[in-house]
Coordinates of C-alpha atoms in Angstrom, one line a residue:
X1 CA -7.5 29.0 13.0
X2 CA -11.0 28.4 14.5
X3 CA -11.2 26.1 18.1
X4 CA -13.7 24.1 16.6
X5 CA -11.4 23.0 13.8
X6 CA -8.8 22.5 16.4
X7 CA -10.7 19.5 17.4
X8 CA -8.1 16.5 17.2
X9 CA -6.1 15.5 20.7
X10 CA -2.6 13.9 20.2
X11 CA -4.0 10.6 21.4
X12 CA -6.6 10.7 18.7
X13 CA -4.4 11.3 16.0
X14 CA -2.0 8.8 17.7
X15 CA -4.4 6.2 17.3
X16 CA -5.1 7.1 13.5
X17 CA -2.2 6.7 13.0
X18 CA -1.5 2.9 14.2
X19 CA -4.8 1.8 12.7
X20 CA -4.3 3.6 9.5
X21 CA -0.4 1.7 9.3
X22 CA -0.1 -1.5 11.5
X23 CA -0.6 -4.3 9.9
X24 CA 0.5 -7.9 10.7
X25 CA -0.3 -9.7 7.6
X26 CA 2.4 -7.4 6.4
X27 CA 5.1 -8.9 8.9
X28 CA 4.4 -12.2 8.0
X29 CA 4.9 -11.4 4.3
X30 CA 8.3 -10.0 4.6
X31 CA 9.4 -12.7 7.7
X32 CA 8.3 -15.6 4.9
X33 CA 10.9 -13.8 2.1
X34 CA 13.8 -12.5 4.4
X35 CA 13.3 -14.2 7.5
X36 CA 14.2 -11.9 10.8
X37 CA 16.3 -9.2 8.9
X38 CA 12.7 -8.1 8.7
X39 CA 12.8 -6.8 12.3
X40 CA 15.6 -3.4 11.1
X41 CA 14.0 -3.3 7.8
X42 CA 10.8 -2.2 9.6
X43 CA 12.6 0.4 11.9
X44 CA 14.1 1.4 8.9
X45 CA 10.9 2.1 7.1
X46 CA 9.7 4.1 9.6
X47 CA 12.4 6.1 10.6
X48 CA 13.2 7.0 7.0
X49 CA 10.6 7.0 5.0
X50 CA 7.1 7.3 7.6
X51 CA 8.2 10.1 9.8
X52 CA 9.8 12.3 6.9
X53 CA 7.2 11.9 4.7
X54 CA 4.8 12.3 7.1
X55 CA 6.0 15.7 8.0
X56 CA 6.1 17.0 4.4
X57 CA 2.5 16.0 4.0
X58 CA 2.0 18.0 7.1
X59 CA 3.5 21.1 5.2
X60 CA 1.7 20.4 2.6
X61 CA -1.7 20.7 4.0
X62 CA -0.2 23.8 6.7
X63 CA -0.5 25.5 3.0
X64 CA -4.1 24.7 2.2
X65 CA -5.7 25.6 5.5
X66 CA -8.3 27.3 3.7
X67 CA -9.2 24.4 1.4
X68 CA -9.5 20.5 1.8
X69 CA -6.1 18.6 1.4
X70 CA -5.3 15.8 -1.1
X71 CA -2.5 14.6 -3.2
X72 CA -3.9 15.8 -6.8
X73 CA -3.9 20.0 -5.1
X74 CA -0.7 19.4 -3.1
X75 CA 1.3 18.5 -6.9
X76 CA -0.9 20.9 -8.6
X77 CA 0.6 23.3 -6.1
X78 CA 4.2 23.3 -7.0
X79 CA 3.7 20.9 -10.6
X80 CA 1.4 21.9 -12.0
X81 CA -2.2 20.5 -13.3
X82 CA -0.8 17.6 -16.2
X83 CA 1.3 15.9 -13.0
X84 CA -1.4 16.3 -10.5
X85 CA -3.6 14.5 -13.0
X86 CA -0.7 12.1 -13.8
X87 CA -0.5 11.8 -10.0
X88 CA -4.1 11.2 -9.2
X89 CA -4.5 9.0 -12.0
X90 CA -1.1 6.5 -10.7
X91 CA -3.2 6.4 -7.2
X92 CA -6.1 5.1 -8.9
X93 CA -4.3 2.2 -11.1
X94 CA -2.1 1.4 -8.2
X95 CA -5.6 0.0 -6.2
X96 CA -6.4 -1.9 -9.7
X97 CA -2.8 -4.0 -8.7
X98 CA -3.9 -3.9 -4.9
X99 CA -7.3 -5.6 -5.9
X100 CA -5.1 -8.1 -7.5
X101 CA -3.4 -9.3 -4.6
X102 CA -6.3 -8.9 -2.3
X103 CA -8.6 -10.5 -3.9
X104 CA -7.0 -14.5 -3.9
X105 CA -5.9 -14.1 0.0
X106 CA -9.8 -13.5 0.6
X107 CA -10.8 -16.8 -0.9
X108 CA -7.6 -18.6 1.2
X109 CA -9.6 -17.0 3.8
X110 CA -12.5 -18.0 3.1
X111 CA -11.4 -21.3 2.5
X112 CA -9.8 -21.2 6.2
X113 CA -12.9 -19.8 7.4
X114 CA -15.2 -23.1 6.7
X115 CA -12.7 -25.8 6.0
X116 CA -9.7 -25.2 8.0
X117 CA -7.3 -25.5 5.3
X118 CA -6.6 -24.1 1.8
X119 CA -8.4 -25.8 -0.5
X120 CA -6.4 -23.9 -3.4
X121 CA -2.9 -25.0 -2.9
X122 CA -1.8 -26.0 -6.4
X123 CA -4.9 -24.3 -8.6
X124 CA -3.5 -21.0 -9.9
X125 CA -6.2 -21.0 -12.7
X126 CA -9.1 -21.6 -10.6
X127 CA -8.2 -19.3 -7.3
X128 CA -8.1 -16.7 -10.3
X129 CA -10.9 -17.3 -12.2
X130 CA -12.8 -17.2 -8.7
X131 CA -11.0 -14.4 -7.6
X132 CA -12.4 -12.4 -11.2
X133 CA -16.0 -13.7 -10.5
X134 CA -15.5 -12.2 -6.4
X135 CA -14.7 -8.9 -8.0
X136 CA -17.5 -8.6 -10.6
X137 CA -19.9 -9.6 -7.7
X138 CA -18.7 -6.5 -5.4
X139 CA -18.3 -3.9 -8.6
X140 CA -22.1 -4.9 -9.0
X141 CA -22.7 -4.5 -5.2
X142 CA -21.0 -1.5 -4.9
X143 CA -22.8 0.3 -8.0
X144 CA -25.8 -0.3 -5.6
X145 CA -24.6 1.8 -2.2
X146 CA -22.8 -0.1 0.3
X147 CA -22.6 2.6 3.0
X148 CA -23.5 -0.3 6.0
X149 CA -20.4 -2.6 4.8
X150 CA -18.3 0.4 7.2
X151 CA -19.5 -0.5 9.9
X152 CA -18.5 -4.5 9.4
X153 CA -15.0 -3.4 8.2
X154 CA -14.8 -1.1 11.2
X155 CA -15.6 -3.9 13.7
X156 CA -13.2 -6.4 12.2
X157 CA -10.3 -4.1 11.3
X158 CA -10.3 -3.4 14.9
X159 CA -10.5 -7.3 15.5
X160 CA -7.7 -7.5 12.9
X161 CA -5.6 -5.7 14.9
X162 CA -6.3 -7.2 18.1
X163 CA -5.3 -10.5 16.4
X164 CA -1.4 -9.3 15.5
X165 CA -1.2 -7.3 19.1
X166 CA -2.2 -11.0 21.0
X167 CA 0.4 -12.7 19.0
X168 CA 3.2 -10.3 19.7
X169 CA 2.0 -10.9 23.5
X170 CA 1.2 -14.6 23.5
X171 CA 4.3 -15.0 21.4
X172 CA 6.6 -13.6 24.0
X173 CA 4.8 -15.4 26.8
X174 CA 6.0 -18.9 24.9
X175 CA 9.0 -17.5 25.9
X176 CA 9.0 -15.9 29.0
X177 CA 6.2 -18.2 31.1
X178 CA 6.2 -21.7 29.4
X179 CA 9.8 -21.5 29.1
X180 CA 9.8 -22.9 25.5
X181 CA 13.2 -22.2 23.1
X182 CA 12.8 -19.5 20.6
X183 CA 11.7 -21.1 17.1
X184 CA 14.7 -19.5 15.4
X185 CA 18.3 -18.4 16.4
X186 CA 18.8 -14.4 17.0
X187 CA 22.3 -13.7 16.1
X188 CA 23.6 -10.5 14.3
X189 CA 24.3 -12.6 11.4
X190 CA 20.6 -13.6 11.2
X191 CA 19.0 -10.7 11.7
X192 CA 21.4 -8.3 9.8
X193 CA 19.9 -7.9 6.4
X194 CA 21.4 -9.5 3.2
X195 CA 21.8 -6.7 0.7
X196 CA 21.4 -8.6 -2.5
X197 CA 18.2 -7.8 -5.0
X198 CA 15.6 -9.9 -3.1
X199 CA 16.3 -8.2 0.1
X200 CA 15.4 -4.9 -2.2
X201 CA 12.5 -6.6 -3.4
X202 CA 11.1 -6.8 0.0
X203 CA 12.3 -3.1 1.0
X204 CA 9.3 -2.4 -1.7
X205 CA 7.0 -4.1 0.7
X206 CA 8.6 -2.5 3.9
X207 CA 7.7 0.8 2.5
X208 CA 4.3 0.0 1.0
X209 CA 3.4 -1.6 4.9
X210 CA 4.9 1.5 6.5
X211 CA 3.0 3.8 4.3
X212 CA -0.4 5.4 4.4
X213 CA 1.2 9.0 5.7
X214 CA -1.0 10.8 3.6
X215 CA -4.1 10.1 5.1
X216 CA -2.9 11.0 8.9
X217 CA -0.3 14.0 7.4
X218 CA -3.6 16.2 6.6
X219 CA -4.5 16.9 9.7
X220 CA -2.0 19.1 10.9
X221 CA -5.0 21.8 11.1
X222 CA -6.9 20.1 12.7
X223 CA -5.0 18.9 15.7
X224 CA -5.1 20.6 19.3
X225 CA -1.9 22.8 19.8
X226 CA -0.9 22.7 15.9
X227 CA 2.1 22.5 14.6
X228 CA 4.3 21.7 17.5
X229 CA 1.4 19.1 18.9
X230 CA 1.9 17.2 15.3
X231 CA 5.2 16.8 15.3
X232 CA 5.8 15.8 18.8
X233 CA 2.8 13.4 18.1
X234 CA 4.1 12.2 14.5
X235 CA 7.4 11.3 16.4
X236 CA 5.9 9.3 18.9
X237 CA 4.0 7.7 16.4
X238 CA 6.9 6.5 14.5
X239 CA 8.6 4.7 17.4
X240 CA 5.1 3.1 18.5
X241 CA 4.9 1.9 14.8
X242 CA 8.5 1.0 13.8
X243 CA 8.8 -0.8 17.7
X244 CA 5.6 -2.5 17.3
X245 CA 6.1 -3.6 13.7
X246 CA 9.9 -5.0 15.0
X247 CA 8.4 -6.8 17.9
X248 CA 5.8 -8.0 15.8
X249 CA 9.0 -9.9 13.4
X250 CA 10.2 -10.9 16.9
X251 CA 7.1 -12.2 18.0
X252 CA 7.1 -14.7 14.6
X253 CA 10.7 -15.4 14.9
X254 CA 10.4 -16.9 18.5
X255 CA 7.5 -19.4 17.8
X256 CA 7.6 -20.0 14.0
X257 CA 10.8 -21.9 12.6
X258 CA 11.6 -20.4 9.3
X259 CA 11.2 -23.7 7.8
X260 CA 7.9 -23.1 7.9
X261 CA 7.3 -19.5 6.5
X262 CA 10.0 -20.0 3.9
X263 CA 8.3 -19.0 0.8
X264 CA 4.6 -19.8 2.8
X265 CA 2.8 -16.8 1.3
X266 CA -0.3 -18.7 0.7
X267 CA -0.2 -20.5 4.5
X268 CA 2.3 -18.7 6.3
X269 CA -0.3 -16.6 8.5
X270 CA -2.3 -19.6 9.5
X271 CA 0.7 -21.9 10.4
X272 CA 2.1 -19.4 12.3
X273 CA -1.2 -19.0 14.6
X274 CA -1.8 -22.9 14.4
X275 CA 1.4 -22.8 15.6
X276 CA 1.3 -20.3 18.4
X277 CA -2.1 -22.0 19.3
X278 CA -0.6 -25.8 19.8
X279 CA 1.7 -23.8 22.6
X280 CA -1.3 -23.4 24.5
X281 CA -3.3 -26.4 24.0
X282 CA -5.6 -24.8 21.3
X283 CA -6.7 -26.9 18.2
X284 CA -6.9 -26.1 14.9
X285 CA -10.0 -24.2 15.8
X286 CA -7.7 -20.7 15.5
X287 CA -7.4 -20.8 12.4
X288 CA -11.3 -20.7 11.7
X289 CA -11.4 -17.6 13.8
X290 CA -8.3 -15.9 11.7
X291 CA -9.7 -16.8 9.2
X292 CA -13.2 -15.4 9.7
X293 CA -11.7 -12.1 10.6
X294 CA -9.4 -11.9 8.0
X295 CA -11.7 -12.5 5.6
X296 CA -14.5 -10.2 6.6
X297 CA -11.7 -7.6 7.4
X298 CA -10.2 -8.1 3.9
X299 CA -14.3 -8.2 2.3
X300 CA -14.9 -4.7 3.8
X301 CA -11.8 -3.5 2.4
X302 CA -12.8 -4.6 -1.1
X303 CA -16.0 -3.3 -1.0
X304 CA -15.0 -0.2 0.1
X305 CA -12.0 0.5 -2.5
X306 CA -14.1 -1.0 -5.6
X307 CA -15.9 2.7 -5.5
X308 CA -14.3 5.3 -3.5
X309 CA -11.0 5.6 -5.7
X310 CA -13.0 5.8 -8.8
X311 CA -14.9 8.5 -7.5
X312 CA -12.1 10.3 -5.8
X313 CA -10.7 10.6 -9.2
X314 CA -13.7 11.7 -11.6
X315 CA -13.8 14.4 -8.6
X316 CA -10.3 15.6 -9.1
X317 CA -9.8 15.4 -12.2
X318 CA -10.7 18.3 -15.0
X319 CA -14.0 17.5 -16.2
X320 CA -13.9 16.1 -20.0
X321 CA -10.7 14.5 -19.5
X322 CA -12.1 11.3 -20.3
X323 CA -14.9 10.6 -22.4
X324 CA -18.6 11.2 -21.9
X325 CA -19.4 7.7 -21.4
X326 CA -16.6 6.4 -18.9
X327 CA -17.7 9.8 -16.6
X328 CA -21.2 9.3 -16.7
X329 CA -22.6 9.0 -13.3
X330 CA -25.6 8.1 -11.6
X331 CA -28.1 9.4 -9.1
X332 CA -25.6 8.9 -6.2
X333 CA -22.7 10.2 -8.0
X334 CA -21.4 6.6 -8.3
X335 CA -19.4 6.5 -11.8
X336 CA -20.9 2.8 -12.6
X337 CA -19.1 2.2 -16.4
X338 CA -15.9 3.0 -14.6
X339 CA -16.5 0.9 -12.3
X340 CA -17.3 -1.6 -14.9
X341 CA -14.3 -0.6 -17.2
X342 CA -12.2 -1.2 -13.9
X343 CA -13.3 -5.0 -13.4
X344 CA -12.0 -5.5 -17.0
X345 CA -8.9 -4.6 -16.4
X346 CA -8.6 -6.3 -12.9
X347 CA -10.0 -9.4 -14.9
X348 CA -7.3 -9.1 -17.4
X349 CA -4.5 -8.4 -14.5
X350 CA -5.6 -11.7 -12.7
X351 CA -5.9 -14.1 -15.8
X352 CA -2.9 -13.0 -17.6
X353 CA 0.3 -14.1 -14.3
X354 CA -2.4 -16.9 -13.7
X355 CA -2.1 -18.9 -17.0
X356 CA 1.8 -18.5 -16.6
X357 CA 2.5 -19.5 -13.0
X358 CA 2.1 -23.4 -11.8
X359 CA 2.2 -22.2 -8.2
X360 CA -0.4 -20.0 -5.9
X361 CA 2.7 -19.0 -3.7
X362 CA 4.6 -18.2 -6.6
X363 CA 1.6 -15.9 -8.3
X364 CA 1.0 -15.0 -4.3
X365 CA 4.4 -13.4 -4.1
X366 CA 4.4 -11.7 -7.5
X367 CA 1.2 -9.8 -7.4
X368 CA 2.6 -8.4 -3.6
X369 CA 5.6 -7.5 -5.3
X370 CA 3.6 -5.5 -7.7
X371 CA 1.0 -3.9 -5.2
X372 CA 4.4 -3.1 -3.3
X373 CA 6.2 -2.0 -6.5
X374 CA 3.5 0.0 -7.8
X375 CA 2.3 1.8 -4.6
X376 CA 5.7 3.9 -4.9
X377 CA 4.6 5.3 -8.0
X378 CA 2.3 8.1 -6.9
X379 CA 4.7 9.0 -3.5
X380 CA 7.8 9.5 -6.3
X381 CA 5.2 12.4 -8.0
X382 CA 4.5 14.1 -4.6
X383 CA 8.5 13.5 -3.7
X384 CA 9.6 15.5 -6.6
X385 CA 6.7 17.7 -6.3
X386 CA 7.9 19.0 -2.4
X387 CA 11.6 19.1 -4.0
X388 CA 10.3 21.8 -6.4
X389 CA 8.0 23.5 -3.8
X390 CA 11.1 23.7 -1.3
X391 CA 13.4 24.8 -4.3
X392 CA 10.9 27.0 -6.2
X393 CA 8.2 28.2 -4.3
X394 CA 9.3 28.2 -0.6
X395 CA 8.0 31.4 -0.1
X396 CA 4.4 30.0 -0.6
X397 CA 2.4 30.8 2.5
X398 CA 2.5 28.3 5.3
X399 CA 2.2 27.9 9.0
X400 CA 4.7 24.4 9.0
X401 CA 8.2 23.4 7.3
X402 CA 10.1 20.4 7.0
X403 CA 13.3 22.7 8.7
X404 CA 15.3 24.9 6.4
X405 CA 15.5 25.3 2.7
X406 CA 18.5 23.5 1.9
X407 CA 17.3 20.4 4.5
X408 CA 14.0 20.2 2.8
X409 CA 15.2 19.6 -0.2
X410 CA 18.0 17.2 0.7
X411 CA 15.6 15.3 2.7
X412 CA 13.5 15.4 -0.4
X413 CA 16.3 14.1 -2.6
X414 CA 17.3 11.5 -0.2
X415 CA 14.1 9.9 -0.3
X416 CA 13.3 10.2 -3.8
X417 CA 16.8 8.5 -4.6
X418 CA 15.6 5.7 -2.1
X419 CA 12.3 5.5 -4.1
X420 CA 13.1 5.5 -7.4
X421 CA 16.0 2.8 -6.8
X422 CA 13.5 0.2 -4.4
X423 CA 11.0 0.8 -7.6
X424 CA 13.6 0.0 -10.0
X425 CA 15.0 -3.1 -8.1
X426 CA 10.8 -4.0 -7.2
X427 CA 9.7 -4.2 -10.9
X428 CA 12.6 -6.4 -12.4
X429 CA 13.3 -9.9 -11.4
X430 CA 16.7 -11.1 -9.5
X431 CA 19.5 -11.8 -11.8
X432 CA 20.0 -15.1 -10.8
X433 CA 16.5 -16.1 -11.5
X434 CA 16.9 -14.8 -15.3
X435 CA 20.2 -17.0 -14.9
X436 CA 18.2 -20.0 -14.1
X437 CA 15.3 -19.4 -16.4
X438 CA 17.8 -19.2 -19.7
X439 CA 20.1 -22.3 -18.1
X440 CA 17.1 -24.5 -18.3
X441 CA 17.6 -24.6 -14.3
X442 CA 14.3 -22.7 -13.1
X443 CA 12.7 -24.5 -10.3
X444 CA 8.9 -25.8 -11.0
X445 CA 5.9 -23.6 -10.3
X446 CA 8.7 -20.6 -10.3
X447 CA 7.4 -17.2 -12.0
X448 CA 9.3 -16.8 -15.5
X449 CA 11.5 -13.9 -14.9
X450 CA 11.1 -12.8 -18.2
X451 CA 7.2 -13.1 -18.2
X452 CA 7.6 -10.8 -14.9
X453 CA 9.7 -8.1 -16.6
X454 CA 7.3 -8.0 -19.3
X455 CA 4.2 -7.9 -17.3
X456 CA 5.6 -4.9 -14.8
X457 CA 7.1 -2.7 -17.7
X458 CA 4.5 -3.2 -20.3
X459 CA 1.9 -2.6 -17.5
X460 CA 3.1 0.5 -16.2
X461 CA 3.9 1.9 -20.0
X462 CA 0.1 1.2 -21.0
X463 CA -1.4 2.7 -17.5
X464 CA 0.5 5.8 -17.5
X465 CA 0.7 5.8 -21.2
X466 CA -2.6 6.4 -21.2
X467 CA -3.1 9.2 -18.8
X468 CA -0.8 10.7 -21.3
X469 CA -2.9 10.4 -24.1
X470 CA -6.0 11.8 -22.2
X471 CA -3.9 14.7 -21.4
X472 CA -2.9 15.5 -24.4
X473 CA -6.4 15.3 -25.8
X474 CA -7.8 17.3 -23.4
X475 CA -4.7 20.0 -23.9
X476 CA -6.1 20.3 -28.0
X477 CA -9.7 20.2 -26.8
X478 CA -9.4 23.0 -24.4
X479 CA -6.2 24.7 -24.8
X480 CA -3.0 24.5 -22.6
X481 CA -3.5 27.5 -20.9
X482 CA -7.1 26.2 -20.0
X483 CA -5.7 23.1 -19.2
X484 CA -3.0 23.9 -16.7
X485 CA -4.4 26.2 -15.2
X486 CA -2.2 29.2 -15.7
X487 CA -2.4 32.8 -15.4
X488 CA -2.3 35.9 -17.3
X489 CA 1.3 35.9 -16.0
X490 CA 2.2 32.4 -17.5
X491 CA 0.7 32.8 -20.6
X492 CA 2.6 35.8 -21.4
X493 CA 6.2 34.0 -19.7
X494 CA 5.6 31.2 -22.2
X495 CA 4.4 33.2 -24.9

C-alpha cells in the first residue's frame, strides 16, 4: 500500500464519521413516537448494527484495494451480477421514498423560516401537491449542473449539526445552572422500551438514523496505520455516536414534556427549540433561525440526491439493461429522462398517501416509516452477501476480517435476522390499528391500516418487480453467461 494513499488520520475519519451519521432531527422523530425509551434504542443501534456492519464493509473494501469500493462490486463479489444489480437498483428506489419524506419537512421549513409557524397544519393535499411542484423544480435544476449548491449544503450541514450539539448543552444547562425540573420523569419504567409492534416500528428508524456505514467503511485503505487504526477508530466512533445520540434523547427529555412531542412530527423540532429558547429569555425568533438552516440544509440535500443516485446507477449497472431512451445521457453525463421518469414516480408516491390521509402528522409519520422501512432493503442484500463470502469464499484475498469464520457468519446471521424481522414489523401496520380500522373505532386524520399495507407491499412488488424484469430481458438479450459475468469454469459447472 502506497503512503500517499495512506492519507486519512483517525481524527479525520472520526469526524466523517459523526457528520456522515448524527443527526438530531432523527432524535426528535423517535422521542415524538416512543418517548425516552429512545435513549437505549440508540445505543442499541449502534452497538449492534453501526459498529458490526461497519467492520464488514471495512472487509469488504480490504478485498478491492486495487479497485474503487461500492455496494453493487462488494455483492457482485460473493452474489453474483443479477443481486448486485438487484442491489444497486433497491439503493436507487429507496432515495425515491427518502425524497418523499424530505420533501414536505422542507416546505414546514420553509414555512418556519418566514412565518414562524406552520402554515400547513391540516392540508395534506396542498403540502403535497407543493411538495410535487418543489421536486419538478430541482429535477429541472439539477439536469442543469448544480456543482456550487455543495458548498451551501456543506456550510449548513455543519450549522445543522451545531444546532443539535447546542441543544444537548443548553438543554443540560436548564438543568444544571438555572436549576429548572427536568420536563419528563426518568425512571427505569420510562425509559425501558415497550416491546410491542410500534416500538419495532421505530427500531426501523433507529437503524435507518444509525446508518450510513457504507460510506465511512470504504476507507479502510486509505487510513494511516490500516487495519488496526480502523478498528480502534470505528470503535471509538461508535461510543461518540451511540453516547451522543443518547444524550441527545436526554437532552429532549429534560426540557420538552412529552405532551408536547407526542405524535408532533410536523412541529415537534420547533416546539422543542421554542421551548428550550423561552428558558433563556429568547422569543420565538429561534425558530426562524432553525428553520432557515433546516431548510437550506434539507434544499442542499435534495438537490444533491435528485442526480447523483441516478447516475451512480446508469454507472454500475450493465449497459443495455434498460432501454435506450431511459439511459440516454447528456454532455455532462447527467441521465436527464431518468431524471424525469424519477419525478413521476416521486409525484405518484406523494399524491397517492396524500388523498387518503386527513392529517400532515399522520402522512408525516407514514412516509418516515417507509424511508425507515425501505432503507433496510439494500443492507439485507449486502447482509446475505458477506454471509456467503464468509461461508463460500473466505479464502478470497484480503488484508481485514470480521474475526474468524464461524463468527463472521454468526454475526452475519444475527444481523440479518434483526433486519429482516424490523423490515417485516416496519412495512405492516400495528394490529390494533387494523382492530380499530374494521371496528369502525379509527381515530380521525389516522392512516388506514389497510391503505398502508397496500401501499408498502404493492410498492415494493412493483419496484423490485421490475428490476426483475430488466434482468431477465437483458439475460435473453445477451445471454446468461454474458450477463453474470461468469467464466469458462462456470459455464462448464452449470452446463
Amino acid at each position: 500500500m502506497s503512503e500517499r494513499k495512506r492519507s486519512l488520520s483517525s481524527g479525520a475519519l472520526m469526524l466523517m464519521t459523526f457528520t456522515a451519521v448524527f443527526s438530531f432531527g432523527n432524535i426528535i422523530d423517535s422521542s415524538v413516537n416512543i418517548g425516552l425509551a429512545t435513549i437505549p434504542s440508540y445505543i442499541f443501534g449502534t452497538v449492534f448494527y453501526f459498529l458490526p456492519f461497519a467492520l464488514m464493509i471495512g472487509e469488504f473494501a480490504s478485498a478491492s484495494s486495487d479497485s474503487e469500493s461500492g455496494i453493487n462490486s462488494w455483492i457482485k463479489k460473493s452474489l453474483g451480477a443479477r443481486w448486485a444489480f438487484l442491489g444497486s437498483w433497491s439503493y436507487f428506489f429507496v432515495n425515491l421514498f427518502f425524497f418523499t419524506s424530505l420533501l414536505p419537512k422542507i416546505l414546514i421549513y420553509a414555512s418556519y423560516t418566514f412565518v414562524g409557524r406552520n402554515v400547513f397544519d391540516g392540508k395534506t393535499v396542498l403540502i403535497s401537491i407543493i411538495s410535487i411542484v418543489l421536486f419538478w423544480a430541482v429535477t429541472i435544476i439539477s439536469t442543469k449542473g448544480v456543482s456550487w449548491i455543495s458548498k451551501i449544503t456543506s456550510i449548513s450541514g455543519v450549522a445543522r449539526i451545531i444546532l443539535g450539539l447546542g441543544f444537548i448543552v443548553l438543554s443540560f444547562g436548564v438543568i444544571l445552572f438555572l436549576g429548572k425540573a427536568p420536563a419528563q420523569e426518568f425512571t427505569a419504567e420510562t425509559i425501558m422500551p415497550k416491546f410491542n409492534w410500534s416500538y419495532f416500528m421505530v427500531l426501523a428508524w433507529i437503524l435507518q438514523a444509525v446508518g450510513g456505514a457504507e460510506s465511512i467503511g470504504v476507507y479502510i485503505k486509505d487510513v494511516k496505520g490500516g487495519n488496526k487504526t480502523f478498528i480502534r477508530t470505528m470503535v471509538i466512533s461508535t461510543a461518540i455516536v451511540g453516547g451522543l445520540y443518547a444524550l441527545g434523547a436526554v437532552s429532549v427529555g429534560l426540557v420538552v414534556p412529552s405532551e408536547v412531542l407526542q405524535g408532533n412530527f410536523s412541529n415537534g423540532l420547533f416546539d422543542a427549540f421554542a421551548i428550550l429558547g423561552a428558558n433563556y429569555g429568547v422569543g420565538n425568533i429561534i425558530t426562524n433561525i432553525v428553520g432557515f438552516i433546516m431548510m437550506l440544509a434539507s434544499l442542499g440535500s435534495l438537490v444533491l440526491w435528485t442526480a447523483a443516485p441516478v447516475k451512480v446507477l446508469f454507472s454500475e449497472i450493465p449497459e443495455g439493461i434498460f432501454g435506450k431512451w431511459i439511459a440516454k445521457t447528456d454532455k455532462k453525463g447527467t441521465p436527464v429522462n431518468a431524471l424525469y421518469v424519477q419525478a413521476v414516480i416521486v409525484t405518484v408516491l406523494l399524491l397517492v398517501p396524500a388523498l387518503g390521509i386527513g392529517s400532515v402528522d399522520s402522512l408525516l409519520e407514514m412516509l418516515i416509516n417507509m424511508t425507515a422501512s425501505t432503507s433496510l432493503i439494500p443492507v439485507l442484500f449486502f447482509l446475505v452477501g458477506y454471509i456467503v463470502l464468509r461461508a463460500k469464499k473466505d479464502d478470497m484475498e484480503r488484508s481485514f476480517k470480521v474475526g474468524s469464520k464461524n463468527f463472521g457468519i454468526a454475526i452475519g446471521v444475527l444481523l440479518l435476522a434483526l433486519f429482516v424481522f424490523v423490515f417485516v414489523i416496519s412495512s405492516i401496520p400495528a394490529p390494533q390499528d387494523f382492530a380499530a380500522y374494521f371496528n369502525g373505532t379509527l381515530a380521525e386524520g389516522a392512516t388506514n391500516p389497510v391503505f398502508v399495507l397496500l401501499y408498502n407491499v404493492l410498492g415494493l412488488v412493483f419496484f423490485l418487480g421490475f428490476a426483475e424484469i430488466c434482468w431477465r430481458k437483458y439475460e435473453k438479450k445477451v445471454g446468461k453467461a454474458v450477463a453474470n459475468e461468469w467464466d469458462e469454469e462456470e459455464v462448464s459447472e452449470i452446463a
